[in-house]
Amino acid sequence: MQHSFFNKLLATHAGYAALVLRVPVGLILMAHGAQKLFGWFGGNGLAGTAGWLASIGIEPGYLMAILAGGSEFFGGLALVIGLLTRPAALATAFTMLVAIFSVHISNGLFMSNNGYEYALTLMVATLALMIQGGGHLSVDKMLSTR
């Protein structure tokens, strides 16, 4: 039974288009996670992100910063290589949903006003990957055919 669960989790009928979607979306998510966790690319790092999250009422700030940054960084990495694509996509989609409703929704759609269009785009892209799986040239595909 466990074997069947993992086969279903890893199985994919998607083609090469999943690769085209997985890699750039994963890299973007990794970069945003690296800003939150490590302070790379002009980010605030873990302490800064934790303080900001706490200041907008998302508590406990430190734990939430680890969860958001970890989901983005490690989920993005998993998407890039196509390993556990569905769970990684679900985790990152949920993170984007939280970002939309906790930070961006009151600013409207457009990113120029710090709106939710970018987070929505990432969420929809990761939901598509959750539905279709990693596609060809993914670790999931390699493991599911063994």
PDB file of C-alpha atoms in Angstrom:
ATOM      1  CA  MET A   1       0.000   0.000   0.000  1.00  0.00           C
ATOM      2  CA  GLN A   2       2.788   2.431   0.848  1.00  0.00           C
ATOM      3  CA  HIS A   3       4.446   1.655  -2.485  1.00  0.00           C
ATOM      4  CA  SER A   4       1.221   2.593  -4.256  1.00  0.00           C
ATOM      5  CA  PHE A   5       0.979   5.909  -2.386  1.00  0.00           C
ATOM      6  CA  PHE A   6       4.502   6.932  -3.399  1.00  0.00           C
ATOM      7  CA  ASN A   7       3.930   5.862  -6.995  1.00  0.00           C
ATOM      8  CA  LYS A   8       0.837   8.066  -7.132  1.00  0.00           C
ATOM      9  CA  LEU A   9       2.702  10.924  -5.466  1.00  0.00           C
ATOM     10  CA  LEU A  10       5.593  10.777  -7.932  1.00  0.00           C
ATOM     11  CA  ALA A  11       3.737   9.769 -11.088  1.00  0.00           C
ATOM     12  CA  THR A  12       3.431  12.353 -13.816  1.00  0.00           C
ATOM     13  CA  HIS A  13       1.889  12.404 -17.237  1.00  0.00           C
ATOM     14  CA  ALA A  14       3.160  15.887 -17.976  1.00  0.00           C
ATOM     15  CA  GLY A  15       5.698  16.441 -20.693  1.00  0.00           C
ATOM     16  CA  TYR A  16       8.534  18.895 -21.054  1.00  0.00           C
ATOM     17  CA  ALA A  17       6.288  21.890 -20.371  1.00  0.00           C
ATOM     18  CA  ALA A  18       6.442  21.059 -16.667  1.00  0.00           C
ATOM     19  CA  LEU A  19      10.219  21.567 -16.810  1.00  0.00           C
ATOM     20  CA  VAL A  20       9.727  24.957 -18.464  1.00  0.00           C
ATOM     21  CA  LEU A  21       7.407  25.928 -15.610  1.00  0.00           C
ATOM     22  CA  ARG A  22       9.242  24.216 -12.731  1.00  0.00           C
ATOM     23  CA  VAL A  23      12.705  25.696 -13.169  1.00  0.00           C
ATOM     24  CA  PRO A  24      12.015  29.451 -13.352  1.00  0.00           C
ATOM     25  CA  VAL A  25       9.227  29.334 -10.762  1.00  0.00           C
ATOM     26  CA  GLY A  26      11.434  27.276  -8.460  1.00  0.00           C
ATOM     27  CA  LEU A  27      14.369  29.657  -8.875  1.00  0.00           C
ATOM     28  CA  ILE A  28      12.172  32.675  -8.154  1.00  0.00           C
ATOM     29  CA  LEU A  29      10.784  31.017  -5.034  1.00  0.00           C
ATOM     30  CA  MET A  30      14.291  30.038  -3.913  1.00  0.00           C
ATOM     31  CA  ALA A  31      15.456  33.642  -4.280  1.00  0.00           C
ATOM     32  CA  HIS A  32      12.559  34.949  -2.200  1.00  0.00           C
ATOM     33  CA  GLY A  33      13.151  32.289   0.437  1.00  0.00           C
ATOM     34  CA  ALA A  34      16.871  33.154   0.507  1.00  0.00           C
ATOM     35  CA  GLN A  35      15.947  36.784   1.189  1.00  0.00           C
ATOM     36  CA  LYS A  36      13.865  35.724   4.181  1.00  0.00           C
ATOM     37  CA  LEU A  37      16.193  33.069   5.586  1.00  0.00           C
ATOM     38  CA  PHE A  38      19.695  34.278   4.756  1.00  0.00           C
ATOM     39  CA  GLY A  39      19.396  37.966   3.880  1.00  0.00           C
ATOM     40  CA  TRP A  40      20.635  37.304   0.341  1.00  0.00           C
ATOM     41  CA  PHE A  41      19.622  39.446  -2.633  1.00  0.00           C
ATOM     42  CA  GLY A  42      18.880  42.457  -0.445  1.00  0.00           C
ATOM     43  CA  GLY A  43      16.590  40.581   1.937  1.00  0.00           C
ATOM     44  CA  ASN A  44      16.171  41.198   5.644  1.00  0.00           C
ATOM     45  CA  GLY A  45      17.277  37.756   6.794  1.00  0.00           C
ATOM     46  CA  LEU A  46      15.539  35.655   9.395  1.00  0.00           C
ATOM     47  CA  ALA A  47      15.562  38.200  12.224  1.00  0.00           C
ATOM     48  CA  GLY A  48      14.332  41.033   9.996  1.00  0.00           C
ATOM     49  CA  THR A  49      11.636  38.895   8.412  1.00  0.00           C
ATOM     50  CA  ALA A  50      10.537  37.631  11.837  1.00  0.00           C
ATOM     51  CA  GLY A  51      10.273  41.193  13.154  1.00  0.00           C
ATOM     52  CA  TRP A  52       8.298  42.341  10.134  1.00  0.00           C
ATOM     53  CA  LEU A  53       5.894  39.383  10.323  1.00  0.00           C
ATOM     54  CA  ALA A  54       5.316  40.019  14.022  1.00  0.00           C
ATOM     55  CA  SER A  55       4.709  43.715  13.309  1.00  0.00           C
ATOM     56  CA  ILE A  56       1.852  42.857  10.938  1.00  0.00           C
ATOM     57  CA  GLY A  57       0.340  40.396  13.409  1.00  0.00           C
ATOM     58  CA  ILE A  58       1.681  37.109  12.089  1.00  0.00           C
ATOM     59  CA  GLU A  59       2.900  35.449  15.275  1.00  0.00           C
ATOM     60  CA  PRO A  60       5.153  33.925  16.379  1.00  0.00           C
ATOM     61  CA  GLY A  61       7.233  35.911  13.927  1.00  0.00           C
ATOM     62  CA  TYR A  62      10.372  33.782  14.100  1.00  0.00           C
ATOM     63  CA  LEU A  63       8.537  30.513  13.464  1.00  0.00           C
ATOM     64  CA  MET A  64       6.466  32.041  10.674  1.00  0.00           C
ATOM     65  CA  ALA A  65       9.621  33.434   9.045  1.00  0.00           C
ATOM     66  CA  ILE A  66      11.202  29.975   9.132  1.00  0.00           C
ATOM     67  CA  LEU A  67       8.063  28.399   7.673  1.00  0.00           C
ATOM     68  CA  ALA A  68       7.595  30.981   4.918  1.00  0.00           C
ATOM     69  CA  GLY A  69      11.273  31.199   4.016  1.00  0.00           C
ATOM     70  CA  GLY A  70      11.751  27.442   4.253  1.00  0.00           C
ATOM     71  CA  SER A  71       8.716  26.746   2.102  1.00  0.00           C
ATOM     72  CA  GLU A  72       9.923  29.150  -0.551  1.00  0.00           C
ATOM     73  CA  PHE A  73      13.605  28.188  -0.498  1.00  0.00           C
ATOM     74  CA  PHE A  74      13.390  24.412  -0.069  1.00  0.00           C
ATOM     75  CA  GLY A  75      10.102  24.099  -1.958  1.00  0.00           C
ATOM     76  CA  GLY A  76      11.627  26.089  -4.799  1.00  0.00           C
ATOM     77  CA  LEU A  77      14.711  23.861  -4.772  1.00  0.00           C
ATOM     78  CA  ALA A  78      12.501  20.762  -4.922  1.00  0.00           C
ATOM     79  CA  LEU A  79      10.639  22.258  -7.882  1.00  0.00           C
ATOM     80  CA  VAL A  80      13.854  23.036  -9.743  1.00  0.00           C
ATOM     81  CA  ILE A  81      15.044  19.433  -9.545  1.00  0.00           C
ATOM     82  CA  GLY A  82      11.560  17.931  -9.728  1.00  0.00           C
ATOM     83  CA  LEU A  83      11.776  16.061  -6.438  1.00  0.00           C
ATOM     84  CA  LEU A  84       8.480  15.592  -4.590  1.00  0.00           C
ATOM     85  CA  THR A  85       7.022  18.142  -6.956  1.00  0.00           C
ATOM     86  CA  ARG A  86       3.437  17.826  -5.762  1.00  0.00           C
ATOM     87  CA  PRO A  87       4.089  18.365  -2.024  1.00  0.00           C
ATOM     88  CA  ALA A  88       6.583  21.154  -2.768  1.00  0.00           C
ATOM     89  CA  ALA A  89       4.080  22.836  -5.066  1.00  0.00           C
ATOM     90  CA  LEU A  90       1.327  22.526  -2.468  1.00  0.00           C
ATOM     91  CA  ALA A  91       3.508  24.039   0.265  1.00  0.00           C
ATOM     92  CA  THR A  92       4.575  26.967  -1.895  1.00  0.00           C
ATOM     93  CA  ALA A  93       1.033  27.551  -3.172  1.00  0.00           C
ATOM     94  CA  PHE A  94      -0.205  27.710   0.418  1.00  0.00           C
ATOM     95  CA  THR A  95       2.603  30.139   1.298  1.00  0.00           C
ATOM     96  CA  MET A  96       1.544  32.391  -1.595  1.00  0.00           C
ATOM     97  CA  LEU A  97      -2.094  32.180  -0.478  1.00  0.00           C
ATOM     98  CA  VAL A  98      -1.090  33.351   2.998  1.00  0.00           C
ATOM     99  CA  ALA A  99       0.979  36.169   1.471  1.00  0.00           C
ATOM    100  CA  ILE A 100      -1.950  37.268  -0.668  1.00  0.00           C
ATOM    101  CA  PHE A 101      -4.432  37.488   2.200  1.00  0.00           C
ATOM    102  CA  SER A 102      -2.093  38.722   4.925  1.00  0.00           C
ATOM    103  CA  VAL A 103      -0.069  41.299   2.989  1.00  0.00           C
ATOM    104  CA  HIS A 104      -1.252  42.081  -0.533  1.00  0.00           C
ATOM    105  CA  ILE A 105      -5.037  41.804  -0.852  1.00  0.00           C
ATOM    106  CA  SER A 106      -5.787  45.248   0.605  1.00  0.00           C
ATOM    107  CA  ASN A 107      -3.512  46.847  -2.004  1.00  0.00           C
ATOM    108  CA  GLY A 108      -5.505  45.616  -4.983  1.00  0.00           C
ATOM    109  CA  LEU A 109      -4.319  43.555  -7.918  1.00  0.00           C
ATOM    110  CA  PHE A 110      -1.370  45.431  -9.330  1.00  0.00           C
ATOM    111  CA  MET A 111       2.173  44.915  -8.145  1.00  0.00           C
ATOM    112  CA  SER A 112       2.978  48.609  -8.561  1.00  0.00           C
ATOM    113  CA  ASN A 113       0.810  49.165  -5.461  1.00  0.00           C
ATOM    114  CA  ASN A 114       2.204  46.073  -3.652  1.00  0.00           C
ATOM    115  CA  GLY A 115      -0.858  44.178  -4.851  1.00  0.00           C
ATOM    116  CA  TYR A 116      -1.352  40.451  -5.119  1.00  0.00           C
ATOM    117  CA  GLU A 117      -0.821  39.801  -8.839  1.00  0.00           C
ATOM    118  CA  TYR A 118       2.706  38.390  -8.457  1.00  0.00           C
ATOM    119  CA  ALA A 119       1.871  36.112  -5.523  1.00  0.00           C
ATOM    120  CA  LEU A 120      -1.264  34.990  -7.373  1.00  0.00           C
ATOM    121  CA  THR A 121       0.781  34.158 -10.466  1.00  0.00           C
ATOM    122  CA  LEU A 122       3.234  32.087  -8.423  1.00  0.00           C
ATOM    123  CA  MET A 123       0.365  30.374  -6.627  1.00  0.00           C
ATOM    124  CA  VAL A 124      -1.393  29.424  -9.860  1.00  0.00           C
ATOM    125  CA  ALA A 125       1.857  28.186 -11.433  1.00  0.00           C
ATOM    126  CA  THR A 126       2.591  25.984  -8.429  1.00  0.00           C
ATOM    127  CA  LEU A 127      -0.986  24.673  -8.370  1.00  0.00           C
ATOM    128  CA  ALA A 128      -0.563  23.636 -12.010  1.00  0.00           C
ATOM    129  CA  LEU A 129       2.593  21.754 -11.033  1.00  0.00           C
ATOM    130  CA  MET A 130       0.771  20.149  -8.118  1.00  0.00           C
ATOM    131  CA  ILE A 131      -1.885  18.850 -10.496  1.00  0.00           C
ATOM    132  CA  GLN A 132       0.394  17.635 -13.291  1.00  0.00           C
ATOM    133  CA  GLY A 133       3.524  16.622 -11.396  1.00  0.00           C
ATOM    134  CA  GLY A 134       7.156  17.150 -12.342  1.00  0.00           C
ATOM    135  CA  GLY A 135       6.989  15.984 -15.941  1.00  0.00           C
ATOM    136  CA  HIS A 136       9.868  14.658 -17.995  1.00  0.00           C
ATOM    137  CA  LEU A 137      13.396  15.355 -16.783  1.00  0.00           C
ATOM    138  CA  SER A 138      12.365  15.302 -13.120  1.00  0.00           C
ATOM    139  CA  VAL A 139      13.652  13.200 -10.256  1.00  0.00           C
ATOM    140  CA  ASP A 140      10.020  12.212  -9.636  1.00  0.00           C
ATOM    141  CA  LYS A 141       9.755  10.706 -13.132  1.00  0.00           C
ATOM    142  CA  MET A 142      13.004   8.819 -12.663  1.00  0.00           C
ATOM    143  CA  LEU A 143      11.904   7.407  -9.285  1.00  0.00           C
ATOM    144  CA  SER A 144       8.392   6.528 -10.454  1.00  0.00           C
ATOM    145  CA  THR A 145       9.682   4.414 -13.351  1.00  0.00           C
ATOM    146  CA  ARG A 146      11.877   2.274 -11.061  1.00  0.00           C
TER     147      ARG A 146
END
